[in-house]
Short mmCIF file of C-alpha atoms in Angstrom, two decimals:
data_model
loop_
_atom_site.label_atom_id
_atom_site.label_comp_id
_atom_site.label_asym_id
_atom_site.label_seq_id
_atom_site.Cartn_x
_atom_site.Cartn_y
_atom_site.Cartn_z
CA MET A 1 0.04 0.04 -0.03
CA ALA A 2 1.61 3.27 -1.08
CA ASN A 3 1.77 6.05 1.53
CA THR A 4 -0.67 8.26 -0.23
CA LEU A 5 -4.45 8.52 -0.26
CA THR A 6 -4.69 9.20 -4.01
CA ASN A 7 -5.58 5.64 -4.79
CA LEU A 8 -7.83 5.21 -1.72
CA ILE A 9 -10.27 8.04 -2.43
CA PRO A 10 -12.11 6.19 -5.26
CA ALA A 11 -12.37 3.17 -3.13
CA ALA A 12 -13.72 5.17 -0.22
CA TYR A 13 -16.54 6.69 -2.30
CA GLU A 14 -17.29 3.33 -3.92
CA ALA A 15 -17.50 1.82 -0.43
CA LEU A 16 -20.08 4.45 0.56
CA ASP A 17 -22.27 3.41 -2.34
CA ILE A 18 -22.23 -0.40 -2.05
CA VAL A 19 -21.74 -1.32 1.65
CA SER A 20 -24.64 -2.65 3.68
CA ARG A 21 -25.74 0.29 5.78
CA GLU A 22 -28.31 0.60 8.53
CA LEU A 23 -30.91 3.30 8.25
CA VAL A 24 -30.02 6.69 9.81
CA GLY A 25 -32.99 9.04 10.23
CA LEU A 26 -31.90 11.05 13.20
CA ILE A 27 -28.64 12.43 11.99
CA PRO A 28 -30.09 14.22 8.90
CA SER A 29 -33.03 15.61 10.99
CA VAL A 30 -31.24 17.37 13.82
CA ASN A 31 -29.43 20.71 13.94
CA ARG A 32 -25.74 20.81 13.02
CA SER A 33 -23.58 23.19 14.98
CA ALA A 34 -21.84 25.78 12.85
CA ASN A 35 -19.56 26.70 15.76
CA SER A 36 -18.26 23.20 16.68
CA ASP A 37 -14.97 23.87 14.96
CA ARG A 38 -14.22 26.41 17.73
CA VAL A 39 -14.75 23.85 20.52
CA ALA A 40 -11.92 21.59 21.71
CA LYS A 41 -12.34 18.13 23.04
CA ASN A 42 -14.36 18.15 26.33
CA GLN A 43 -14.94 21.91 26.22
CA THR A 44 -18.42 23.22 26.29
CA LEU A 45 -20.33 25.08 23.62
CA PHE A 46 -23.12 27.15 25.17
CA VAL A 47 -26.35 27.90 23.32
CA PRO A 48 -28.42 30.81 24.65
CA VAL A 49 -32.09 30.12 25.53
CA ALA A 50 -34.50 33.02 25.80
CA PRO A 51 -36.79 32.83 28.91
CA ALA A 52 -40.61 33.07 28.81
CA ASN A 53 -41.88 36.65 28.99
CA THR A 54 -45.03 38.24 30.49
CA THR A 55 -47.37 41.07 29.62
CA ALA A 56 -48.36 44.18 31.65
CA THR A 57 -51.06 46.76 31.33
CA ILE A 58 -49.93 49.99 29.68
CA THR A 59 -50.25 52.84 32.12
CA PRO A 60 -49.46 56.35 30.67
CA ALA A 61 -46.94 58.29 32.79
CA MET A 62 -44.40 61.13 32.54
CA VAL A 63 -41.54 58.76 33.42
CA VAL A 64 -40.09 55.76 31.64
CA THR A 65 -40.97 52.44 33.18
CA ALA A 66 -38.34 50.34 34.89
CA ALA A 67 -35.84 48.26 32.88
CA ALA A 68 -37.06 44.87 31.82
CA ASP A 69 -34.09 42.77 32.85
CA GLN A 70 -34.09 39.07 32.03
CA THR A 71 -31.89 36.11 32.99
CA ILE A 72 -30.88 34.37 29.82
CA GLY A 73 -30.68 30.61 30.14
CA THR A 74 -28.25 28.36 28.38
CA LYS A 75 -28.08 24.80 27.11
CA SER A 76 -24.73 23.19 26.42
CA VAL A 77 -23.11 20.62 24.14
CA VAL A 78 -19.77 19.02 24.76
CA ILE A 79 -17.66 17.30 22.05
CA ASP A 80 -16.92 14.30 24.24
CA ASN A 81 -16.80 11.56 21.59
CA TYR A 82 -13.35 11.45 19.84
CA LYS A 83 -13.63 8.32 17.67
CA VAL A 84 -11.37 6.55 15.18
CA SER A 85 -11.64 3.24 13.35
CA SER A 86 -8.64 1.82 11.53
CA PHE A 87 -6.99 -1.06 9.71
CA GLY A 88 -3.56 -1.74 8.33
CA TYR A 89 -1.30 -4.08 6.39
CA THR A 90 2.26 -5.22 6.63
CA GLY A 91 4.26 -5.37 3.46
CA GLU A 92 4.06 -9.10 3.36
CA GLU A 93 0.24 -9.04 3.77
CA GLU A 94 -0.11 -6.48 0.95
CA TYR A 95 2.14 -8.66 -1.25
CA SER A 96 0.13 -11.75 -0.64
CA LEU A 97 -3.12 -9.97 -1.48
CA SER A 98 -1.66 -8.30 -4.62
CA THR A 99 -0.74 -11.70 -6.04
CA GLY A 100 -4.31 -12.93 -5.61
CA PRO A 101 -7.49 -10.78 -5.91
CA GLY A 102 -5.73 -7.54 -5.11
CA THR A 103 -6.04 -5.18 -2.17
CA ALA A 104 -8.58 -2.77 -3.69
CA PRO A 105 -11.77 -4.87 -3.04
CA LEU A 106 -10.81 -5.61 0.55
CA ILE A 107 -9.76 -2.05 1.29
CA ARG A 108 -13.01 -0.79 -0.12
CA ASP A 109 -15.02 -3.00 2.20
CA GLN A 110 -12.88 -2.17 5.21
CA ILE A 111 -13.33 1.58 4.63
CA ALA A 112 -17.07 0.87 4.26
CA GLN A 113 -17.20 -0.80 7.63
CA CYS A 114 -15.47 2.19 9.25
CA PHE A 115 -18.06 4.60 7.91
CA ARG A 116 -20.84 2.15 8.92
CA ILE A 117 -19.67 1.89 12.60
CA HIS A 118 -19.22 5.69 12.98
CA THR A 119 -22.65 6.58 11.65
CA ASN A 120 -24.32 3.93 13.67
CA GLU A 121 -22.69 5.15 16.88
CA ILE A 122 -23.51 8.78 16.21
CA GLU A 123 -27.16 7.80 15.41
CA ALA A 124 -27.33 5.80 18.63
CA THR A 125 -25.95 8.73 20.63
CA ILE A 126 -28.59 11.04 19.34
CA PHE A 127 -31.32 8.41 20.20
CA ALA A 128 -29.87 8.05 23.77
CA ALA A 129 -30.07 11.78 24.30
CA MET A 130 -33.61 12.17 22.95
CA ARG A 131 -35.17 9.19 24.78
CA ILE A 132 -34.78 10.86 28.17
CA ALA A 133 -35.32 14.48 27.07
CA ALA A 134 -38.59 14.44 25.18
CA SER A 135 -41.55 16.28 26.60
CA ARG A 136 -44.74 14.18 26.20
CA ALA A 137 -45.74 10.94 24.58
CA THR A 138 -48.66 9.43 22.69
CA GLY A 139 -49.59 5.93 21.66
CA THR A 140 -49.66 2.61 23.53
CA ALA A 141 -46.57 0.95 24.98
CA GLY A 142 -45.83 -2.42 23.35
CA THR A 143 -48.28 -1.77 20.45
CA THR A 144 -47.03 -1.00 16.97
CA PRO A 145 -48.38 2.34 15.79
CA PHE A 146 -50.28 2.82 12.53
CA ALA A 147 -52.39 -0.25 13.00
CA THR A 148 -55.38 1.13 11.01
CA ASN A 149 -54.91 4.82 10.24
CA LEU A 150 -52.68 7.87 10.30
CA SER A 151 -53.87 9.28 13.62
CA ASP A 152 -50.53 8.71 15.43
CA THR A 153 -48.67 11.36 13.40
CA ALA A 154 -51.71 13.67 14.06
CA GLN A 155 -51.29 13.19 17.83
CA LEU A 156 -47.59 13.88 17.56
CA LYS A 157 -48.35 17.08 15.63
CA LYS A 158 -50.71 18.08 18.43
CA ILE A 159 -48.00 17.65 21.06
CA LEU A 160 -45.60 19.86 19.12
CA ASP A 161 -48.28 22.42 18.30
CA ASP A 162 -49.40 22.60 21.90
CA ASN A 163 -45.76 23.14 22.97
CA GLY A 164 -45.10 25.90 20.45
CA ALA A 165 -42.60 24.07 18.21
CA PRO A 166 -41.88 25.65 14.83
CA PHE A 167 -44.08 24.35 12.00
CA ALA A 168 -41.19 24.13 9.57
CA ASP A 169 -38.54 21.39 9.34
CA ARG A 170 -40.29 18.72 11.36
CA SER A 171 -39.37 15.10 11.19
CA VAL A 172 -40.86 11.77 12.39
CA VAL A 173 -38.26 9.07 12.80
CA LEU A 174 -39.61 5.50 13.19
CA ASP A 175 -38.18 2.10 13.78
CA THR A 176 -38.50 -0.27 10.88
CA THR A 177 -41.47 -2.07 12.51
CA ALA A 178 -43.54 1.13 12.66
CA GLY A 179 -42.31 1.92 9.13
CA ALA A 180 -43.50 -1.42 7.86
CA ALA A 181 -46.93 -0.93 9.46
CA LEU A 182 -47.14 2.59 7.91
CA ARG A 183 -46.53 1.09 4.47
CA THR A 184 -49.48 -1.23 4.74
CA LEU A 185 -52.10 1.52 5.18
CA SER A 186 -54.28 1.87 2.16
CA GLN A 187 -54.29 5.63 2.52
CA LEU A 188 -50.62 5.48 1.31
CA THR A 189 -50.75 2.48 -0.96
CA LYS A 190 -53.79 3.33 -3.00
CA ALA A 191 -52.68 5.78 -5.67
CA ASN A 192 -56.09 7.37 -5.94
CA GLU A 193 -56.08 8.14 -2.16
CA ALA A 194 -52.38 9.00 -1.73
CA GLY A 195 -52.13 10.98 -4.95
CA THR A 196 -49.00 8.94 -5.84
CA ALA A 197 -47.84 5.42 -6.20
CA MET A 198 -44.44 6.10 -4.56
CA THR A 199 -45.19 4.11 -1.33
CA LEU A 200 -46.78 1.23 -3.21
CA ARG A 201 -44.19 0.98 -5.91
CA ASP A 202 -41.00 2.23 -4.24
CA GLY A 203 -41.69 1.85 -0.58
CA GLU A 204 -41.00 5.52 -0.02
CA LEU A 205 -42.65 7.06 3.00
CA LEU A 206 -44.51 10.30 2.20
CA ASN A 207 -44.64 13.35 4.31
CA LEU A 208 -47.42 13.19 6.89
CA HIS A 209 -49.11 16.00 8.77
CA GLY A 210 -46.15 18.33 8.32
CA PHE A 211 -43.50 15.72 9.14
CA SER A 212 -40.75 14.33 6.91
CA VAL A 213 -40.98 10.61 7.70
CA LYS A 214 -37.75 8.65 8.11
CA GLU A 215 -36.57 5.39 9.70
CA SER A 216 -33.64 4.50 11.93
CA ALA A 217 -32.07 1.24 12.81
CA GLN A 218 -30.92 2.63 16.14
CA ILE A 219 -34.28 3.05 17.70
CA ALA A 220 -34.17 0.52 20.54
CA THR A 221 -36.56 -1.02 22.97
CA PHE A 222 -36.69 0.82 26.31
CA THR A 223 -37.01 -1.36 29.40
CA ALA A 224 -39.38 0.38 31.78
CA GLY A 225 -38.97 0.80 35.52
CA THR A 226 -40.92 -1.26 38.04
CA GLY A 227 -42.81 1.59 39.61
CA ALA A 228 -46.49 0.81 40.61
CA SER A 229 -49.27 2.42 42.62
CA TYR A 230 -47.64 5.85 43.00
CA LEU A 231 -49.78 8.93 43.78
CA LEU A 232 -49.04 12.53 43.62
CA ASN A 233 -47.96 13.98 46.97
CA GLY A 234 -49.64 17.38 46.69
CA ALA A 235 -51.47 19.18 43.96
CA LEU A 236 -49.45 20.45 41.04
CA SER A 237 -50.05 23.35 38.63
CA ALA A 238 -49.72 23.34 34.90
CA GLY A 239 -46.05 23.81 33.85
CA GLU A 240 -44.45 22.19 36.86
CA THR A 241 -41.59 19.76 36.17
CA GLU A 242 -40.74 18.44 39.64
CA ILE A 243 -43.06 15.56 40.60
CA THR A 244 -43.34 14.41 44.23
CA VAL A 245 -45.04 11.02 44.79
CA ASP A 246 -45.81 8.64 47.64
CA GLY A 247 -47.69 5.43 48.32
CA GLY A 248 -46.13 3.32 45.67
CA SER A 249 -43.14 0.98 45.18
CA GLY A 250 -40.49 0.20 42.57
CA THR A 251 -38.35 2.35 40.29
CA ILE A 252 -39.18 5.19 37.94
CA LEU A 253 -36.28 5.58 35.53
CA ALA A 254 -35.04 8.35 33.31
CA GLY A 255 -36.77 7.65 29.96
CA ASP A 256 -39.89 6.12 31.51
CA VAL A 257 -43.22 7.37 30.28
CA VAL A 258 -45.63 8.20 33.11
CA ALA A 259 -49.35 9.00 32.75
CA ILE A 260 -50.69 11.79 34.95
CA GLY A 261 -54.20 13.12 34.55
CA GLY A 262 -54.74 11.81 31.01
CA ASN A 263 -51.37 12.98 29.59
CA LYS A 264 -48.16 10.98 29.20
CA TYR A 265 -44.86 12.54 30.04
CA VAL A 266 -41.24 11.43 29.60
CA VAL A 267 -39.22 11.18 32.81
CA ALA A 268 -36.01 13.36 32.66
CA THR A 269 -34.45 12.32 35.99
CA ALA A 270 -35.11 9.08 37.83
CA LEU A 271 -37.15 8.84 41.07
CA ALA A 272 -35.02 9.62 44.11
CA SER A 273 -36.34 10.51 47.58
CA ASN A 274 -39.88 10.31 46.16
CA VAL A 275 -39.12 12.96 43.52
CA PHE A 276 -38.64 12.71 39.74
CA THR A 277 -38.62 15.36 37.03
CA ILE A 278 -40.16 15.69 33.59
CA SER A 279 -38.83 17.89 30.83
CA GLU A 280 -40.15 21.32 29.83
CA PRO A 281 -42.81 22.55 29.30
CA GLY A 282 -43.88 20.39 32.25
CA LEU A 283 -47.43 19.33 33.10
CA LYS A 284 -49.87 20.25 30.39
CA VAL A 285 -52.76 20.64 32.94
CA ALA A 286 -52.96 20.90 36.65
CA ALA A 287 -53.14 17.71 38.69
CA ALA A 288 -54.86 17.08 41.99
CA ASP A 289 -53.32 15.63 45.12
CA ASN A 290 -53.32 11.85 45.11
CA ALA A 291 -53.73 11.62 41.32
CA ALA A 292 -52.41 8.36 39.99
CA VAL A 293 -48.92 8.22 38.48
CA THR A 294 -48.84 5.23 36.17
CA VAL A 295 -45.57 3.95 34.63
CA SER A 296 -45.96 2.66 31.00
CA ALA A 297 -44.77 -0.77 30.17
CA SER A 298 -41.53 -1.40 28.19
CA HIS A 299 -41.74 0.13 24.76
CA THR A 300 -40.12 1.45 21.58
CA LYS A 301 -39.66 5.25 21.36
CA ASN A 302 -40.34 6.77 17.86
CA PHE A 303 -39.94 10.55 17.71
CA GLY A 304 -41.59 13.51 16.24
CA PHE A 305 -39.53 16.69 16.55
CA SER A 306 -38.45 19.91 14.94
CA ARG A 307 -34.80 20.30 13.84
CA ASP A 308 -34.00 22.97 16.49
CA ALA A 309 -34.77 20.49 19.29
CA VAL A 310 -31.37 18.69 19.09
CA ILE A 311 -27.85 19.94 18.33
CA LEU A 312 -25.15 17.74 16.81
CA ALA A 313 -21.69 19.25 17.11
CA CYS A 314 -19.57 17.26 14.65
CA ARG A 315 -16.17 18.08 13.24
CA LEU A 316 -12.86 16.60 12.15
CA PRO A 317 -10.42 15.78 14.95
CA LYS A 318 -7.65 18.38 15.29
CA VAL A 319 -4.15 17.45 14.23
CA GLY A 320 -0.99 18.32 16.06
CA ALA A 321 2.03 19.97 14.38
CA ASN A 322 4.04 16.74 14.68
CA ASP A 323 1.29 14.35 13.50
CA LEU A 324 2.91 11.62 11.46
CA ALA A 325 0.15 11.07 8.79
CA THR A 326 1.60 11.32 5.28
CA ASP A 327 -1.67 12.24 3.74
CA ARG A 328 -5.27 13.03 4.83
CA GLN A 329 -8.51 13.77 2.98
CA VAL A 330 -12.10 14.76 3.99
CA VAL A 331 -14.71 12.29 2.83
CA LEU A 332 -18.45 13.22 2.88
CA ASP A 333 -20.87 10.37 3.71
CA PRO A 334 -23.88 10.93 1.41
CA ARG A 335 -26.26 8.90 3.60
CA SER A 336 -25.74 10.86 6.82
CA GLY A 337 -24.36 14.05 5.44
CA LEU A 338 -21.38 13.83 7.84
CA ALA A 339 -17.81 14.56 6.92
CA PHE A 340 -15.02 12.20 8.11
CA GLU A 341 -11.29 12.33 8.12
CA LEU A 342 -9.42 9.69 6.07
CA ALA A 343 -5.70 9.52 6.90
CA ILE A 344 -2.81 7.22 6.32
CA TYR A 345 0.04 6.57 8.66
CA PRO A 346 3.34 4.91 7.55
CA GLY A 347 5.15 2.48 9.87
CA TYR A 348 8.06 0.10 9.73
CA ARG A 349 7.29 -2.23 6.88
CA MET A 350 3.59 -1.54 7.23
CA SER A 351 0.98 1.19 7.03
CA LYS A 352 -2.33 2.04 8.70
CA VAL A 353 -5.57 3.71 7.43
CA GLU A 354 -7.72 5.72 9.91
CA ILE A 355 -11.23 7.05 9.58
CA ALA A 356 -11.92 9.59 12.37
CA VAL A 357 -14.58 12.06 13.61
CA ALA A 358 -15.31 14.08 16.77
CA TYR A 359 -18.83 14.85 17.94
CA GLY A 360 -21.19 15.64 20.79
CA VAL A 361 -24.99 15.73 21.19
CA SER A 362 -27.34 17.74 23.31
CA VAL A 363 -31.12 18.30 23.50
CA ILE A 364 -31.71 22.07 23.39
CA LYS A 365 -35.53 22.12 23.23
CA PRO A 366 -37.17 19.21 24.99
CA ALA A 367 -40.60 20.88 24.38
CA HIS A 368 -40.06 20.36 20.63
CA ILE A 369 -39.84 16.54 20.90
CA GLY A 370 -42.72 14.15 21.17
CA VAL A 371 -42.55 10.43 21.56
CA LEU A 372 -44.73 7.94 19.72
CA LEU A 373 -44.86 4.70 21.70
CA GLY A 374 -44.51 1.41 20.05
#
């Protein structure tokens, strides 16, 4: 293997086209940080969050009213994933391959597997952040959505609309089981009802209720806590996020979905000392003392959200002045839209190829994420 990337670049792009790749729906749907190049490993990028405001009655007077000071909140994202995948050959290994089928097909597939593992890990990191930071949920735990109609995305739309999420750039990301159920609905497969034969002929999922519909292979089953028979310890007002309970037993975990007063909420921090929290905007309606707090069964979390809800800070790893790579290139993954660094390092009678990326994920607007249970 020559110590240059000139001959590897075509193999890299060919690998992106032919390799078996899992579905990634979250990566292209979240917000990419334009400032991540300014953030070093384990440093924090702060995102300002404007607080809620109030109104006051206008009262004419000969003096200017008092200043309207506000405390500006922040959310943060840390580039805490500094990942590389690599492979290499000794001179003898390269020679033995070149006398047979050649190194190019194997190198192509090895590069493909590097891109594959990176995108899967980034997709799974986004899922892990979203599953404990969403606001409310709809659907039935353990039951695949879209059994008979399209009402599930309508309910997700209601959650986001009620929470004030932007109407533009919304996505629904489903697991493949929910995606398969959606593809069986006659509203999408009958050309006269759907207005197109794309779902029937090509399997393409159409936009629904203002959502761009995608699928992800990294949406995993969530194992629910064992909490049972809990009751609210004191009445709560709409908007409250700290929930105090008593009278029950078992665990309430971060990521659990709890039903309180007819609405389902995602638990942000686990039950400790009889208190757990839910994400903003908190309780949709007030709840009375001793109202039941019911923990949903284990389930799959599908998501409906607007792009601004989640930030992905992703960049190429920085290179020191004495880095020993003889060549490096930037390769764009067309499936995820992410850029990766492809570098080659010479050694003693061998060489090594590396694919590297640095990234971090943070949920900025929990109110703009709804969960569709499956």
